[in-house]
Structure formats: structure tokens, C-alpha cells
mmCIF file of C-alpha atoms and ligand atoms in Angstrom:
data_model
loop_
_atom_site.group_PDB
_atom_site.id
_atom_site.type_symbol
_atom_site.label_atom_id
_atom_site.label_comp_id
_atom_site.label_asym_id
_atom_site.label_seq_id
_atom_site.Cartn_x
_atom_site.Cartn_y
_atom_site.Cartn_z
ATOM 1 C CA MET A 1035 -0.191 0.152 -0.081
ATOM 2 C CA ALA A 1036 3.288 2.497 -0.241
ATOM 3 C CA PRO A 1037 1.961 5.459 -2.278
ATOM 4 C CA SER A 1038 4.108 5.757 -5.400
ATOM 5 C CA ARG A 1039 5.232 9.284 -6.759
ATOM 6 C CA ALA A 1040 6.976 9.805 -10.125
ATOM 7 C CA ALA A 1041 7.595 13.402 -10.553
ATOM 8 C CA ASP A 1042 4.524 15.417 -9.316
ATOM 9 C CA MET A 1043 2.084 12.621 -9.516
ATOM 10 C CA ILE A 1044 0.875 10.378 -6.591
ATOM 11 C CA VAL A 1045 -0.181 7.340 -6.962
ATOM 12 C CA GLU A 1046 -2.133 5.310 -4.211
ATOM 13 C CA ILE A 1047 -4.095 1.910 -4.284
ATOM 14 C CA ALA A 1048 -7.318 1.440 -2.616
ATOM 15 C CA PRO A 1049 -7.698 -2.215 -2.165
ATOM 16 C CA ALA A 1050 -11.031 -4.341 -1.547
ATOM 17 C CA LYS A 1051 -12.182 -4.504 1.666
ATOM 18 C CA ILE A 1052 -13.550 -7.814 2.838
ATOM 19 C CA ASN A 1053 -15.285 -8.485 6.255
ATOM 20 C CA LEU A 1054 -14.769 -11.974 7.133
ATOM 21 C CA ALA A 1055 -17.771 -11.674 9.121
ATOM 22 C CA LEU A 1056 -19.825 -8.924 10.097
ATOM 23 C CA HIS A 1057 -22.357 -9.556 13.394
ATOM 24 C CA VAL A 1058 -25.115 -7.087 13.669
ATOM 25 C CA ARG A 1059 -25.617 -6.252 17.445
ATOM 26 C CA ALA A 1060 -28.425 -3.304 17.331
ATOM 27 C CA ARG A 1061 -30.166 -0.791 15.236
ATOM 28 C CA ARG A 1062 -28.983 3.039 16.630
ATOM 29 C CA ALA A 1063 -31.132 5.785 17.075
ATOM 30 C CA ASP A 1064 -29.472 7.685 13.884
ATOM 31 C CA GLY A 1065 -30.144 4.704 11.889
ATOM 32 C CA TYR A 1066 -27.007 3.294 11.639
ATOM 33 C CA HIS A 1067 -26.138 -0.216 13.138
ATOM 34 C CA GLU A 1068 -23.670 -1.449 15.701
ATOM 35 C CA ILE A 1069 -21.570 -3.869 14.271
ATOM 36 C CA GLU A 1070 -18.815 -6.382 14.943
ATOM 37 C CA THR A 1071 -16.728 -7.009 11.907
ATOM 38 C CA LEU A 1072 -13.283 -8.598 11.019
ATOM 39 C CA PHE A 1073 -12.291 -5.984 8.469
ATOM 40 C CA ALA A 1074 -9.371 -7.846 6.123
ATOM 41 C CA PHE A 1075 -7.449 -6.108 3.055
ATOM 42 C CA LEU A 1076 -6.390 -7.373 -0.483
ATOM 43 C CA ARG A 1077 -3.227 -6.395 -2.453
ATOM 44 C CA ASP A 1078 -5.442 -5.051 -5.285
ATOM 45 C CA GLY A 1079 -7.866 -2.678 -5.977
ATOM 46 C CA ASP A 1080 -8.743 0.780 -7.849
ATOM 47 C CA VAL A 1081 -6.672 2.973 -7.988
ATOM 48 C CA VAL A 1082 -6.189 6.835 -7.259
ATOM 49 C CA THR A 1083 -3.673 9.232 -9.022
ATOM 50 C CA LEU A 1084 -3.485 12.979 -8.305
ATOM 51 C CA VAL A 1085 -1.391 15.404 -10.394
ATOM 52 C CA GLU A 1086 -0.888 19.571 -9.955
ATOM 53 C CA ALA A 1087 -2.698 20.836 -12.636
ATOM 54 C CA GLU A 1088 -3.847 24.066 -14.417
ATOM 55 C CA ARG A 1089 -7.574 23.517 -13.080
ATOM 56 C CA ASP A 1090 -9.306 20.609 -11.444
ATOM 57 C CA SER A 1091 -10.193 17.527 -13.287
ATOM 58 C CA PHE A 1092 -11.603 14.367 -12.424
ATOM 59 C CA ALA A 1093 -11.607 11.054 -15.199
ATOM 60 C CA MET A 1094 -12.711 7.347 -14.412
ATOM 61 C CA THR A 1095 -10.892 4.694 -16.075
ATOM 62 C CA GLY A 1096 -11.070 0.871 -16.034
ATOM 63 C CA PRO A 1097 -13.284 -1.645 -16.430
ATOM 64 C CA PHE A 1098 -16.357 -0.389 -14.198
ATOM 65 C CA ALA A 1099 -15.764 3.349 -14.572
ATOM 66 C CA SER A 1100 -19.503 3.159 -16.520
ATOM 67 C CA ALA A 1101 -21.243 2.173 -13.652
ATOM 68 C CA LEU A 1102 -20.073 5.394 -11.703
ATOM 69 C CA THR A 1103 -20.851 7.428 -15.012
ATOM 70 C CA GLY A 1104 -23.538 9.987 -14.003
ATOM 71 C CA GLU A 1105 -23.390 9.608 -10.137
ATOM 72 C CA GLY A 1106 -22.500 13.186 -9.344
ATOM 73 C CA GLY A 1107 -21.268 13.013 -5.770
ATOM 74 C CA ASN A 1108 -18.569 10.704 -6.135
ATOM 75 C CA LEU A 1109 -16.870 9.991 -2.527
ATOM 76 C CA VAL A 1110 -13.078 10.680 -4.499
ATOM 77 C CA LEU A 1111 -14.553 14.525 -4.773
ATOM 78 C CA SER A 1112 -16.314 14.686 -1.537
ATOM 79 C CA ALA A 1113 -13.005 13.515 -0.060
ATOM 80 C CA ARG A 1114 -11.100 15.883 -1.708
ATOM 81 C CA ASP A 1115 -13.504 18.737 -0.700
ATOM 82 C CA ALA A 1116 -13.690 17.532 2.748
ATOM 83 C CA PHE A 1117 -9.466 17.486 3.465
ATOM 84 C CA ALA A 1118 -9.707 20.800 2.103
ATOM 85 C CA GLY A 1119 -11.910 22.042 4.325
ATOM 86 C CA ALA A 1120 -10.124 20.815 7.169
ATOM 87 C CA PHE A 1121 -6.401 21.569 6.278
ATOM 88 C CA GLY A 1122 -7.085 24.934 3.518
ATOM 89 C CA PRO A 1123 -7.682 25.369 0.015
ATOM 90 C CA LEU A 1124 -5.452 22.656 -2.274
ATOM 91 C CA PRO A 1125 -4.103 23.697 -5.940
ATOM 92 C CA PRO A 1126 -5.869 22.582 -8.706
ATOM 93 C CA LEU A 1127 -5.616 18.340 -9.270
ATOM 94 C CA ALA A 1128 -6.438 16.342 -11.868
ATOM 95 C CA ILE A 1129 -7.768 13.238 -10.361
ATOM 96 C CA THR A 1130 -7.933 10.246 -11.908
ATOM 97 C CA LEU A 1131 -9.558 7.053 -10.426
ATOM 98 C CA ASP A 1132 -9.310 3.711 -11.698
ATOM 99 C CA LYS A 1133 -12.294 1.656 -11.370
ATOM 100 C CA ARG A 1134 -11.141 -2.073 -11.447
ATOM 101 C CA LEU A 1135 -13.481 -3.461 -8.938
ATOM 102 C CA PRO A 1136 -17.869 -3.805 -9.185
ATOM 103 C CA VAL A 1137 -19.315 -1.009 -7.316
ATOM 104 C CA ALA A 1138 -22.196 -1.595 -5.037
ATOM 105 C CA SER A 1139 -20.275 -4.576 -3.800
ATOM 106 C CA GLY A 1140 -19.568 -5.029 -0.543
ATOM 107 C CA ILE A 1141 -15.849 -4.907 -1.040
ATOM 108 C CA GLY A 1142 -14.943 -0.862 -0.103
ATOM 109 C CA GLY A 1143 -15.631 0.437 -3.319
ATOM 110 C CA GLY A 1144 -16.267 3.968 -2.907
ATOM 111 C CA SER A 1145 -15.334 3.911 0.907
ATOM 112 C CA ALA A 1146 -11.686 2.506 -0.358
ATOM 113 C CA ASP A 1147 -11.651 5.181 -2.681
ATOM 114 C CA ALA A 1148 -12.262 7.818 -0.514
ATOM 115 C CA ALA A 1149 -9.791 6.621 1.756
ATOM 116 C CA ALA A 1150 -6.743 6.300 -1.237
ATOM 117 C CA THR A 1151 -7.981 9.846 -2.166
ATOM 118 C CA LEU A 1152 -7.107 11.164 1.462
ATOM 119 C CA ARG A 1153 -3.782 9.658 1.953
ATOM 120 C CA ALA A 1154 -2.637 10.897 -1.492
ATOM 121 C CA LEU A 1155 -3.721 14.711 -0.032
ATOM 122 C CA ALA A 1156 -2.424 13.818 3.429
ATOM 123 C CA ARG A 1157 0.938 13.010 1.207
ATOM 124 C CA LEU A 1158 0.757 16.029 -0.842
ATOM 125 C CA ARG A 1159 0.125 18.374 1.761
ATOM 126 C CA GLY A 1160 2.527 16.327 3.964
ATOM 127 C CA VAL A 1161 -0.213 15.823 6.723
ATOM 128 C CA ASP A 1162 -0.127 12.420 9.016
ATOM 129 C CA TRP A 1163 -2.723 10.562 7.512
ATOM 130 C CA LYS A 1164 -3.749 9.053 10.674
ATOM 131 C CA GLU A 1165 -5.006 12.469 11.743
ATOM 132 C CA LEU A 1166 -7.669 12.108 9.519
ATOM 133 C CA ALA A 1167 -9.840 9.448 10.765
ATOM 134 C CA ASP A 1168 -12.747 11.838 11.634
ATOM 135 C CA ILE A 1169 -12.785 13.146 8.391
ATOM 136 C CA ALA A 1170 -12.906 9.612 7.535
ATOM 137 C CA LEU A 1171 -16.101 8.734 9.104
ATOM 138 C CA ALA A 1172 -17.621 11.424 7.752
ATOM 139 C CA LEU A 1173 -17.210 10.032 4.156
ATOM 140 C CA GLY A 1174 -18.811 6.443 5.010
ATOM 141 C CA SER A 1175 -18.562 4.228 7.471
ATOM 142 C CA ASP A 1176 -16.233 2.209 6.264
ATOM 143 C CA VAL A 1177 -13.795 4.820 5.267
ATOM 144 C CA PRO A 1178 -11.662 4.649 8.530
ATOM 145 C CA ALA A 1179 -11.014 1.038 7.843
ATOM 146 C CA CYS A 1180 -10.068 1.631 4.474
ATOM 147 C CA LEU A 1181 -7.715 4.556 5.719
ATOM 148 C CA PHE A 1182 -5.730 2.375 7.793
ATOM 149 C CA GLY A 1183 -5.805 -0.722 5.351
ATOM 150 C CA GLU A 1184 -4.922 -3.418 7.750
ATOM 151 C CA ALA A 1185 -6.728 -6.473 9.232
ATOM 152 C CA SER A 1186 -8.509 -5.254 12.462
ATOM 153 C CA ARG A 1187 -11.610 -6.068 14.154
ATOM 154 C CA GLY A 1188 -14.202 -3.036 14.074
ATOM 155 C CA GLY A 1189 -16.907 -2.394 16.392
ATOM 156 C CA GLY A 1190 -19.438 1.069 16.407
ATOM 157 C CA ARG A 1191 -20.503 1.836 12.780
ATOM 158 C CA GLY A 1192 -16.774 0.109 11.548
ATOM 159 C CA GLU A 1193 -14.794 2.971 13.077
ATOM 160 C CA ARG A 1194 -13.885 1.917 16.222
ATOM 161 C CA LEU A 1195 -10.654 -0.427 15.098
ATOM 162 C CA GLU A 1196 -8.374 -2.916 17.150
ATOM 163 C CA PRO A 1197 -5.617 -3.981 14.462
ATOM 164 C CA VAL A 1198 -5.570 -8.081 14.518
ATOM 165 C CA ALA A 1199 -2.380 -10.269 13.259
ATOM 166 C CA GLY A 1200 -2.489 -13.383 10.981
ATOM 167 C CA LEU A 1201 -4.481 -12.252 8.407
ATOM 168 C CA THR A 1202 -1.665 -11.764 5.700
ATOM 169 C CA ASP A 1203 -0.658 -13.539 3.151
ATOM 170 C CA MET A 1204 -3.696 -15.588 2.801
ATOM 171 C CA PRO A 1205 -4.662 -16.528 -0.805
ATOM 172 C CA VAL A 1206 -8.675 -15.399 -1.515
ATOM 173 C CA LEU A 1207 -11.056 -15.038 -4.359
ATOM 174 C CA LEU A 1208 -13.377 -12.786 -4.518
ATOM 175 C CA VAL A 1209 -16.959 -13.683 -6.902
ATOM 176 C CA ASN A 1210 -19.584 -10.958 -7.890
ATOM 177 C CA PRO A 1211 -22.445 -12.381 -9.886
ATOM 178 C CA GLY A 1212 -22.727 -8.925 -10.988
ATOM 179 C CA VAL A 1213 -25.518 -7.260 -9.208
ATOM 180 C CA GLY A 1214 -25.499 -4.510 -6.842
ATOM 181 C CA VAL A 1215 -27.061 -4.192 -3.698
ATOM 182 C CA SER A 1216 -27.955 -1.056 -2.181
ATOM 183 C CA THR A 1217 -26.340 -0.928 1.893
ATOM 184 C CA ALA A 1218 -28.610 1.022 3.472
ATOM 185 C CA LYS A 1219 -31.625 -1.687 1.969
ATOM 186 C CA VAL A 1220 -29.677 -4.207 3.172
ATOM 187 C CA PHE A 1221 -29.261 -3.113 6.571
ATOM 188 C CA ALA A 1222 -32.894 -2.404 6.529
ATOM 189 C CA GLY A 1223 -33.631 -5.416 5.934
ATOM 190 C CA TRP A 1224 -31.776 -7.222 8.893
ATOM 191 C CA ASP A 1225 -34.571 -9.259 11.235
ATOM 192 C CA ARG A 1226 -33.382 -7.041 14.499
ATOM 193 C CA ILE A 1227 -32.340 -10.199 16.639
ATOM 194 C CA ASP A 1228 -28.987 -9.815 17.683
ATOM 195 C CA ARG A 1229 -26.950 -13.151 16.988
ATOM 196 C CA GLY A 1230 -24.284 -12.533 19.684
ATOM 197 C CA PRO A 1231 -20.603 -11.363 19.566
ATOM 198 C CA LEU A 1232 -17.583 -12.344 17.628
ATOM 199 C CA GLU A 1233 -15.688 -15.000 19.846
ATOM 200 C CA GLU A 1234 -12.602 -13.233 21.354
ATOM 201 C CA SER A 1235 -10.161 -16.241 20.445
ATOM 202 C CA GLY A 1236 -7.647 -15.939 17.181
ATOM 203 C CA PRO A 1237 -9.248 -13.848 14.340
ATOM 204 C CA LEU A 1238 -9.579 -16.320 11.858
ATOM 205 C CA THR A 1239 -11.179 -18.888 14.290
ATOM 206 C CA ALA A 1240 -13.443 -16.054 15.150
ATOM 207 C CA ALA A 1241 -13.836 -15.604 11.149
ATOM 208 C CA ARG A 1242 -14.814 -19.076 10.705
ATOM 209 C CA HIS A 1243 -17.400 -19.450 13.927
ATOM 210 C CA GLY A 1244 -18.806 -16.121 13.126
ATOM 211 C CA ARG A 1245 -21.232 -15.305 10.607
ATOM 212 C CA ASN A 1246 -22.570 -12.292 8.073
ATOM 213 C CA ASP A 1247 -25.878 -11.324 9.425
ATOM 214 C CA LEU A 1248 -26.129 -9.239 6.439
ATOM 215 C CA GLU A 1249 -26.454 -12.743 4.147
ATOM 216 C CA PRO A 1250 -29.966 -13.284 4.757
ATOM 217 C CA PRO A 1251 -31.376 -9.800 3.713
ATOM 218 C CA ALA A 1252 -29.021 -9.547 0.633
ATOM 219 C CA LEU A 1253 -30.334 -12.948 0.088
ATOM 220 C CA ALA A 1254 -33.988 -11.629 -0.372
ATOM 221 C CA ILE A 1255 -32.618 -8.643 -2.679
ATOM 222 C CA ALA A 1256 -30.735 -11.007 -5.045
ATOM 223 C CA PRO A 1257 -31.183 -14.783 -4.451
ATOM 224 C CA VAL A 1258 -28.251 -15.723 -6.893
ATOM 225 C CA ILE A 1259 -25.593 -14.735 -3.773
ATOM 226 C CA ALA A 1260 -26.550 -18.468 -2.573
ATOM 227 C CA GLU A 1261 -25.746 -19.727 -5.576
ATOM 228 C CA VAL A 1262 -22.001 -17.976 -5.154
ATOM 229 C CA VAL A 1263 -21.603 -18.783 -2.005
ATOM 230 C CA ASP A 1264 -22.466 -22.867 -2.266
ATOM 231 C CA LEU A 1265 -20.147 -22.536 -5.387
ATOM 232 C CA LEU A 1266 -17.049 -20.886 -3.689
ATOM 233 C CA ARG A 1267 -17.735 -23.376 -0.850
ATOM 234 C CA ALA A 1268 -17.450 -26.490 -3.140
ATOM 235 C CA GLN A 1269 -14.095 -25.393 -4.256
ATOM 236 C CA PRO A 1270 -11.183 -28.101 -3.047
ATOM 237 C CA GLY A 1271 -8.911 -26.593 -0.354
ATOM 238 C CA VAL A 1272 -11.214 -23.836 0.827
ATOM 239 C CA THR A 1273 -10.706 -22.783 4.387
ATOM 240 C CA LEU A 1274 -13.419 -19.731 5.059
ATOM 241 C CA ALA A 1275 -16.211 -19.189 2.409
ATOM 242 C CA ARG A 1276 -18.947 -16.341 2.635
ATOM 243 C CA MET A 1277 -20.755 -13.171 1.618
ATOM 244 C CA SER A 1278 -18.777 -9.721 2.273
ATOM 245 C CA GLY A 1279 -20.375 -6.563 3.520
ATOM 246 C CA SER A 1280 -23.563 -6.056 2.626
ATOM 247 C CA GLY A 1281 -23.365 -7.760 -0.382
ATOM 248 C CA ALA A 1282 -23.231 -8.988 -3.449
ATOM 249 C CA THR A 1283 -19.525 -9.852 -3.478
ATOM 250 C CA CYS A 1284 -18.587 -13.193 -2.073
ATOM 251 C CA PHE A 1285 -15.116 -14.423 -0.687
ATOM 252 C CA ALA A 1286 -13.050 -17.689 -0.065
ATOM 253 C CA LEU A 1287 -9.667 -18.090 1.567
ATOM 254 C CA PHE A 1288 -7.617 -20.671 0.562
ATOM 255 C CA ALA A 1289 -4.094 -22.187 2.550
ATOM 256 C CA ASP A 1290 -2.957 -22.972 -0.931
ATOM 257 C CA ARG A 1291 -2.144 -20.573 -3.868
ATOM 258 C CA SER A 1292 -2.581 -23.436 -6.251
ATOM 259 C CA ASP A 1293 -6.294 -23.908 -5.000
ATOM 260 C CA ALA A 1294 -7.116 -20.696 -5.222
ATOM 261 C CA ALA A 1295 -6.229 -20.469 -9.194
ATOM 262 C CA ALA A 1296 -7.865 -23.843 -9.460
ATOM 263 C CA ALA A 1297 -11.054 -22.544 -8.169
ATOM 264 C CA ARG A 1298 -10.923 -19.005 -10.247
ATOM 265 C CA ARG A 1299 -10.590 -21.252 -13.280
ATOM 266 C CA ALA A 1300 -13.509 -23.209 -12.139
ATOM 267 C CA ILE A 1301 -15.715 -20.575 -11.457
ATOM 268 C CA SER A 1302 -14.823 -18.643 -14.498
ATOM 269 C CA THR A 1303 -15.570 -21.586 -16.798
ATOM 270 C CA ALA A 1304 -18.729 -22.626 -14.506
ATOM 271 C CA ARG A 1305 -20.406 -18.757 -14.891
ATOM 272 C CA PRO A 1306 -18.282 -16.499 -17.539
ATOM 273 C CA ASP A 1307 -20.738 -13.920 -16.558
ATOM 274 C CA TRP A 1308 -19.396 -13.520 -13.230
ATOM 275 C CA TRP A 1309 -16.373 -11.410 -12.033
ATOM 276 C CA CYS A 1310 -13.633 -13.171 -10.165
ATOM 277 C CA LEU A 1311 -10.467 -11.420 -8.815
ATOM 278 C CA GLU A 1312 -7.640 -13.726 -7.301
ATOM 279 C CA SER A 1313 -5.549 -11.979 -4.761
ATOM 280 C CA ILE A 1314 -3.809 -12.023 -1.855
ATOM 281 C CA LEU A 1315 -4.443 -10.631 2.016
ATOM 282 C CA ALA A 1316 -2.143 -7.497 2.643
HETATM 283 O O1 C5P B 2066 -21.664 4.596 6.304
HETATM 284 P P1 C5P B 2066 -22.092 5.012 4.817
HETATM 285 O O2 C5P B 2066 -22.518 5.516 4.485
HETATM 286 O O3 C5P B 2066 -21.000 3.894 4.200
HETATM 287 O O4 C5P B 2066 -23.637 3.551 4.998
HETATM 288 C C1 C5P B 2066 -24.542 3.509 4.064
HETATM 289 C C2 C5P B 2066 -25.704 3.161 4.261
HETATM 290 O O5 C5P B 2066 -25.335 1.858 5.235
HETATM 291 C C3 C5P B 2066 -25.960 3.875 5.836
HETATM 292 O O6 C5P B 2066 -26.806 5.447 5.390
HETATM 293 C C4 C5P B 2066 -26.911 2.994 6.480
HETATM 294 O O7 C5P B 2066 -28.262 3.069 5.952
HETATM 295 C C5 C5P B 2066 -26.422 1.639 6.416
HETATM 296 N N1 C5P B 2066 -25.391 1.550 7.409
HETATM 297 C C6 C5P B 2066 -25.715 0.960 9.051
HETATM 298 N N2 C5P B 2066 -24.764 0.928 9.996
HETATM 299 C C7 C5P B 2066 -23.800 0.972 9.397
HETATM 300 C C8 C5P B 2066 -23.544 1.193 8.573
HETATM 301 C C9 C5P B 2066 -24.284 1.190 7.163
HETATM 302 O O8 C5P B 2066 -26.994 0.957 9.176
HETATM 303 N N3 C5P B 2066 -22.905 0.667 10.853
#
């Protein structure tokens, strides 16, 4: 995740986020939900590039750029404006977002892009990005976790973060069946039954013994998610397979990289219309 800087260009990866488990504990008076989750990050993601220019501009490239076109309030620009509001006017910037991950899909997406923008601006202005946690939360519940970008337990709306060890360098496969799911609608469909906390054991054990409480309401909106989870669980060498976040992207962890590669080949052959990404937990 170390940013690179060639001439005046700053390049930040916006790694995909997954929730290895996501327990919803309560609906709050402000409409958000109290969650307990295990965040993990991949080595791959979208890419945000900043370069000083004569005037401000924003462009999107990549396979999922068209899915966002027309959405005025892109979180990258909200992050830029929030940063300028806190730290003073910025020079005109040409910002490019290379959108490599499917949108509205439970793997960070706009939150990761916003967090990468904040890190890039912090670098431009010589600010310690760890000071940006409050700005990050104002942009979205997952933005603080994406700002830090390391495996952690998350509480509150997802912003109370405690780093955890032992979730790095693990082969992972993401599969998305091509349906976008609204996070707000999925949370609204939670049945309000508290099924208990995450275990206090090591993170992988806690994840394996845990759940994603958003799976039932997401399945009610997009039943195809059940097929994705079943297909991932059927692959040889899988140690954990589950839906991430509010869906519809699902993940599988593997002990062995060759099993992850074989699973990707098998799923791409069986469902060529589904999006697959083979990566490693960062
Ligand atoms: O925080 P963010 O804007 O990403 O959340 C999108 C929507 O998801 C919120 O408007 C809310 O409806 C729901 N949400 C929630 N509880 C959380 C996180 C998100 O209810 N902890």
C-alpha cells in the first residue's frame, strides 16, 4: 500500500476490503447499526492518481468506470473537498480513478477510493494521514478502516478499530454475480435479532465461527448470492467462504495458492458472466 510518486504524480491503491465476519448487534437511534466485524484487505484494488494541474478535473477509467458515470457525488471528490475544508485550499488537481472493482458490491468500493484520496492528499500536503480518521468517518462507515488498510476488528459503525495479526499473505478469491446491492436497503432488511458477539479467539477462528448477519437480507434482494457462496464452498482447499459486507461479492480463503487459482479457473468456466478476482490478503 506504500504510495508511489513519480515527478508530481501521486498514485495510491484503494485495496478491496472484505468482512470475514459481520455481526449486526443493534439498530441505533441515528439509523446506523452497531456492528462487530473483522476487516481484511487485498493487495489489489482501484487506483487513485493525483497530479497538480492548471485546473481541477476528475476522470474515471477501468472496467467499472461506466457503472459510476453520472453519479455526481463521487466519494473521491467528497474526500478532496473534506480534506480542503480541514487543511485549507488545495492547488488545482487532476484526479483519476481507475475503477477496477465492481461498484455497490460489499468490498469497499467508494469507501476505499475516498480513503486512498485522503492518503494521497495527506502525502501532497505533508499531513500524517492517521490524523484523518474523523474526516474519514464523515465520508462513510467503512472509510476509517480503509484509511488504515490493515486487518482489524471493527466496532461501532465500523470505525472503532483494533488491528489483528495473522490474516496476511493468505490466498483469496472474490466472486461477484453482477448484481449491485444497496447497503442501506440490506441493513434495513436486518431482522433486528441480535445473534451475539464475535468470539474473542484468534481472528481466523473467530471468523470461521462467526457469521455475516447481512446475508439473509441481501439474499432476499439478490437470491443469486446463495449460488455464489455454494459454488465457492464446493471448491477444494477452501478454509472459509462467505458474503462480504452487504454483498453481493463473496469471498473464499485458501491455505494454498494453487487451490485459489484452480477455483478461479473452475468458477470462470462455469460462470463466465461472473466477475472473479484472485488475490492475496495484504
Ligand atoms: O456509512 P455509509 O454511508 O457507507 O453507509 C451507507 C448506509 O448503510 C447508511 O446510510 C445506513 O443505512 C447503512 N449502515 C448502517 N449501519 C452501519 C453502516 C451502514 O445502517 N454500521
